CSV table of C-alpha atoms in Angstrom, one decimal:
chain,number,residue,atom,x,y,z
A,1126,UNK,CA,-0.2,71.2,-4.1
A,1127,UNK,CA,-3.7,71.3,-3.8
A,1128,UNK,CA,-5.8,69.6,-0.9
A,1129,UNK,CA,-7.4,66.4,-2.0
A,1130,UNK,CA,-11.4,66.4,-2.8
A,1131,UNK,CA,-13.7,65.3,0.4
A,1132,UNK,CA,-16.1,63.7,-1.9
A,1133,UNK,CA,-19.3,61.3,-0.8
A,1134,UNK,CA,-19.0,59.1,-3.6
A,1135,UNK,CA,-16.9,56.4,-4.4
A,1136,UNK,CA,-15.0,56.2,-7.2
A,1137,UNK,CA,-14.2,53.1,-9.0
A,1138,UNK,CA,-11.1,52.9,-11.9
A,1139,UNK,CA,-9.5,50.3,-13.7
A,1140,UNK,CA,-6.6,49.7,-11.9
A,1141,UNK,CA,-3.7,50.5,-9.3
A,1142,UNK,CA,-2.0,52.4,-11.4
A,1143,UNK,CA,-5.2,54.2,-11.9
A,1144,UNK,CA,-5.5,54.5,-8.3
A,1145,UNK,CA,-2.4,55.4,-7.3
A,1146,UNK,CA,-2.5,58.6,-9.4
A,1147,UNK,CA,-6.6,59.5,-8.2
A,1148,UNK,CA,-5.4,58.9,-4.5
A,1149,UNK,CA,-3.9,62.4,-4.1
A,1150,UNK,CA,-6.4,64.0,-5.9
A,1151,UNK,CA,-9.6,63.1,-3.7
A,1152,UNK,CA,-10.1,61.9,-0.4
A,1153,UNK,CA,-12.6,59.0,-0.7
A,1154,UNK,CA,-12.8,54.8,-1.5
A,1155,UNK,CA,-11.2,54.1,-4.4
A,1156,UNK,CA,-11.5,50.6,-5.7
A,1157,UNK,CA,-10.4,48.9,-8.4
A,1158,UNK,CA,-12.4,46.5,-11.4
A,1159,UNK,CA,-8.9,44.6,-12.5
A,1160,UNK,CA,-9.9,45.7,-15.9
A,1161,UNK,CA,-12.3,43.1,-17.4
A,1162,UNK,CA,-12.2,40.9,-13.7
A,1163,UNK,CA,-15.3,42.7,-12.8
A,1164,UNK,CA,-16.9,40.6,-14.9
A,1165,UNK,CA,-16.2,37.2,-13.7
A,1166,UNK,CA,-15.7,38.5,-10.1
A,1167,UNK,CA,-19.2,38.5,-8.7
A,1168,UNK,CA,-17.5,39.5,-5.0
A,1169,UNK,CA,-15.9,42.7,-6.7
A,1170,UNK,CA,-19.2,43.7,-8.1
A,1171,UNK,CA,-21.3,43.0,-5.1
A,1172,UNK,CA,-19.0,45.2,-3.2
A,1173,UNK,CA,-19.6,47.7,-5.7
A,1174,UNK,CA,-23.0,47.3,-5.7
A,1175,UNK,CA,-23.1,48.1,-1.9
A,1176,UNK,CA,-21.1,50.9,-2.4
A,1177,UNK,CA,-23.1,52.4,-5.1
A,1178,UNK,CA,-26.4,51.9,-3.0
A,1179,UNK,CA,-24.9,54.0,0.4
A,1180,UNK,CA,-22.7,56.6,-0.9
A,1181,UNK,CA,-23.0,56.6,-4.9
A,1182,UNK,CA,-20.7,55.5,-7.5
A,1183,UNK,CA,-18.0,57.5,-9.8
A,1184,UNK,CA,-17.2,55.7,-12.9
A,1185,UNK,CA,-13.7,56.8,-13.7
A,1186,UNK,CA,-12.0,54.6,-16.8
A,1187,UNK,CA,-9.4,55.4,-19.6
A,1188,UNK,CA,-10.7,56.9,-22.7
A,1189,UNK,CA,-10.0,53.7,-24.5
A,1190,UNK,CA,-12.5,50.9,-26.3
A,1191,UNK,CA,-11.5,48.5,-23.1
A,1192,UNK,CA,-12.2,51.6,-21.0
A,1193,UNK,CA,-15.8,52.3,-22.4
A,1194,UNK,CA,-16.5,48.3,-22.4
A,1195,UNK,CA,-15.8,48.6,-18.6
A,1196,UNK,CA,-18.0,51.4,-18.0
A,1197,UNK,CA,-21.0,49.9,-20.1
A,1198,UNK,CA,-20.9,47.1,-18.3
A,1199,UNK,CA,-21.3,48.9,-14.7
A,1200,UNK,CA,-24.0,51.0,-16.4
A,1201,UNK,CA,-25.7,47.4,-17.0
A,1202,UNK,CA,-25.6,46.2,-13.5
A,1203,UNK,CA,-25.6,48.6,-11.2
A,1204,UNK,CA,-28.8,50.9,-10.8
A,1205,UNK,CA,-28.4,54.5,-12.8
A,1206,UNK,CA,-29.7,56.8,-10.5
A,1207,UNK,CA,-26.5,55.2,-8.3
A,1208,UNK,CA,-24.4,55.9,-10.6
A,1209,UNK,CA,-22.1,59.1,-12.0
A,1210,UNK,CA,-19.8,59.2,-14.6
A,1211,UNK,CA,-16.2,60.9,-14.9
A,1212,UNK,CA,-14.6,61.2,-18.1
A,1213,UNK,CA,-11.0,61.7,-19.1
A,1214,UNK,CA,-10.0,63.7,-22.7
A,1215,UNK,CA,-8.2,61.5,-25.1
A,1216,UNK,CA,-4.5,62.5,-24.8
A,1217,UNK,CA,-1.9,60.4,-27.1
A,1218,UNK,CA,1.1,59.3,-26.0
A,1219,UNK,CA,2.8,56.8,-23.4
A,1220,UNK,CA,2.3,56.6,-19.6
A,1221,UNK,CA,6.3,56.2,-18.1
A,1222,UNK,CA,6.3,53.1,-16.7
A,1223,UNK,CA,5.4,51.4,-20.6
A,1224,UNK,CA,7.6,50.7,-23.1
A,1225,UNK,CA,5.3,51.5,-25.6
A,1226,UNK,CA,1.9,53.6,-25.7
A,1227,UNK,CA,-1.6,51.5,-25.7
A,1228,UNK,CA,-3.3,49.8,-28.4
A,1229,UNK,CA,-5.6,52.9,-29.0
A,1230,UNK,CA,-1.7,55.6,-28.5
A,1231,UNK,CA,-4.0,57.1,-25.8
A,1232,UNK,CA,-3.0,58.1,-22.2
A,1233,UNK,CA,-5.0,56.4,-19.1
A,1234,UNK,CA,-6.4,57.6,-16.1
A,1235,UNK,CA,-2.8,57.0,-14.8
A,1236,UNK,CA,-1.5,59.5,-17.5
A,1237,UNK,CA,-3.5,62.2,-16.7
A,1238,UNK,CA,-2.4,65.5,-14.4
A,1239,UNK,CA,-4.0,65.8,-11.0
A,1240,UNK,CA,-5.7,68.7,-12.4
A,1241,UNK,CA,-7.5,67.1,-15.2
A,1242,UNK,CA,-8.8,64.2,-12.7
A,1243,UNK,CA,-10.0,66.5,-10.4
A,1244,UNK,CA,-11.8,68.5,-13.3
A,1245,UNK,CA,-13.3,64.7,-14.5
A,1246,UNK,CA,-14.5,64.0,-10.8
A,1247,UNK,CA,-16.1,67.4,-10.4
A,1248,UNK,CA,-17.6,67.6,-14.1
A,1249,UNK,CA,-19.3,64.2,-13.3
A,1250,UNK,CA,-21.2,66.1,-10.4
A,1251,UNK,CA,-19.0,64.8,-7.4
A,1252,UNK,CA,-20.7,65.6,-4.0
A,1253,UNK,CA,-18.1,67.8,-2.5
A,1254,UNK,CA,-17.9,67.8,1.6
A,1255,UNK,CA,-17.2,70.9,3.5
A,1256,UNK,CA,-14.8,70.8,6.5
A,1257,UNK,CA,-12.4,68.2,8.0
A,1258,UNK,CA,-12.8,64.5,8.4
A,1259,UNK,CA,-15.6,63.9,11.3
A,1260,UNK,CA,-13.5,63.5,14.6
A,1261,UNK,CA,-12.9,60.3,15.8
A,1262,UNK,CA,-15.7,58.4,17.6
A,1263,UNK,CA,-18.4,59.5,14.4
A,1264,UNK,CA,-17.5,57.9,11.3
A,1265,UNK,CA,-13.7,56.9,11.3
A,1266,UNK,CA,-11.9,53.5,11.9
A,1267,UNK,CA,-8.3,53.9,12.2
A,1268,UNK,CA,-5.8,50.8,12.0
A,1269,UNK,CA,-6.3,51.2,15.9
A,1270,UNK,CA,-9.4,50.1,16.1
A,1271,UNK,CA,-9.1,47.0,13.2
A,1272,UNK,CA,-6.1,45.7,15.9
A,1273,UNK,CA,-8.1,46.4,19.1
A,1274,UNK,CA,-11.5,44.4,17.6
A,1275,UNK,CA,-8.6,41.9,17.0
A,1276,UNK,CA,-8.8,42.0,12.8
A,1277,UNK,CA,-5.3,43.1,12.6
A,1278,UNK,CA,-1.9,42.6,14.0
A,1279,UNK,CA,-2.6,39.7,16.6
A,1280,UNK,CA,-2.9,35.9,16.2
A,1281,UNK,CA,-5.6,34.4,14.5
A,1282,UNK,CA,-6.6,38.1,13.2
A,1283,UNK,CA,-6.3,36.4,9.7
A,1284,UNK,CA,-9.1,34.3,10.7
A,1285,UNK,CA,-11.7,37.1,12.3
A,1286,UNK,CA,-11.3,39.1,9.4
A,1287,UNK,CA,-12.3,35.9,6.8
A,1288,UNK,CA,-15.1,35.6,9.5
A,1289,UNK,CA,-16.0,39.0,9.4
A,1290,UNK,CA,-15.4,39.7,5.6
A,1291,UNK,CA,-18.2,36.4,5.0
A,1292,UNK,CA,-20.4,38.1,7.5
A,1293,UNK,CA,-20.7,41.0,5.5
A,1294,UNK,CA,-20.8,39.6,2.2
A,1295,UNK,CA,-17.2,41.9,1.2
A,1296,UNK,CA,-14.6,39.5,-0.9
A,1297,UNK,CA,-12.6,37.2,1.2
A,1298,UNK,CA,-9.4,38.2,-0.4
A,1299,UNK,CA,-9.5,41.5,1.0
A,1300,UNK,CA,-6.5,42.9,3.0
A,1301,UNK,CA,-6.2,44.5,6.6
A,1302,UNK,CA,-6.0,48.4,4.5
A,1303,UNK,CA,-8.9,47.1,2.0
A,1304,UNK,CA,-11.0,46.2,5.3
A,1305,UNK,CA,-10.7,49.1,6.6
A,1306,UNK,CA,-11.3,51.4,3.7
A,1307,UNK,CA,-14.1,49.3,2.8
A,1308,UNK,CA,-15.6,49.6,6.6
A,1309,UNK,CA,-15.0,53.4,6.1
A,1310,UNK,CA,-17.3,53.1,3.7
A,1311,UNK,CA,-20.1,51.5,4.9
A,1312,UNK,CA,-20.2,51.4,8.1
A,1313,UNK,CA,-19.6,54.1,11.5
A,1314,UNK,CA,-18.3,52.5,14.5
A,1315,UNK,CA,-21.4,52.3,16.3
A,1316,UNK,CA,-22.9,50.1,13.3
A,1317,UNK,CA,-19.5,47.8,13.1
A,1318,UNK,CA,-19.7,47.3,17.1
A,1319,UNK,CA,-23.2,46.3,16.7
A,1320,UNK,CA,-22.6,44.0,14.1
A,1321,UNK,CA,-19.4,42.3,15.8
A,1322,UNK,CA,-21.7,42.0,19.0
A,1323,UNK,CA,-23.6,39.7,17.2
């Protein structure tokens, strides 16, 4: 099996199912648009948004007319230069967990091999980092450190997070793992003590 990408980028797909199957392939945020929610959802996009401003973007959607709508409308509201695009090959058939194939009898992101994601993410000009993941103390919160700020695992930890999620303008429906991954993202310890400080 081959070691997941370290890539800079984010990647955004369609979703979980979508996400499940890119999770083993790189090593990065990987959030979701609840197919056509993205566009009613203005939390979702201004997460995005953020995202796509510190690390850059990776458009990853199925191969479909619902897939391409999706993508044109991120090309649409989120700046270009923030944004790259991975593309899957049309592949007919069914993904297993459907009874029958998609409107279009093509295969999703979900459907696809590790291989040919991996091939899509670096084709779309993926910025690739070398070595391990920085050591702790320069870049990585663990579930650790969410339960020792108190955001996670302790009373009224639902209640600091919805405080904290507002502060930073991130969707209030966001879970304890979503947090995190989302704080990952945009923000190193130093920056997140800072900001709680306040």
């Amino acid at each position: 099996m081959t070691k997941p990408l370290r890539i800079k980028e984010a990647v955004v797909v369609e979703g979980r199912y979508d996400k499940a199957a890119l999770a083993g392939v790189v090593d990065t945020v990987i959030l979701e648009t609840a197919g056509f929610g993205v566009f009613k959802d203005g939390e979702r996009l201004a997460l995005l948004r953020r995202l796509a401003a510190k690390r850059g973007l990776i458009v990853l959607t199925d191969s479909d007319g619902a897939g391409f709508v999706i993508r044109n409308h991120l090309k649409g509201v989120i700046p270009q230069k923030q944004l790259k695009h991975a593309y899957i090959p049309d592949v007919y058939g069914k993904e297993r967990r459907k009874q029958a194939p998609g409107r279009e009898g093509k295969l999703g992101v979900e459907g696809m091999s590790p291989e040919v994601l991996r091939t899509a993410i670096l084709r779309a000009g993926a910025t690739v980092l070398d070595g391990d993941r920085p050591e702790r103390g320069q870049g990585v919160l663990t579930p650790a450190d969410l339960f020792a700020l108190g955001l996670s695992g302790v009373p009224d930890a639902a209640l600091r997070r919805a405080a904290l999620l507002k502060r930073l303008d991130l969707p209030e429906h966001m879970s304890a793992r979503a947090l995190l991954a989302a704080l990952n993202a945009l923000y190193t310890p130093t920056e997140l003590a800072e900001l709680l400080a306040k």
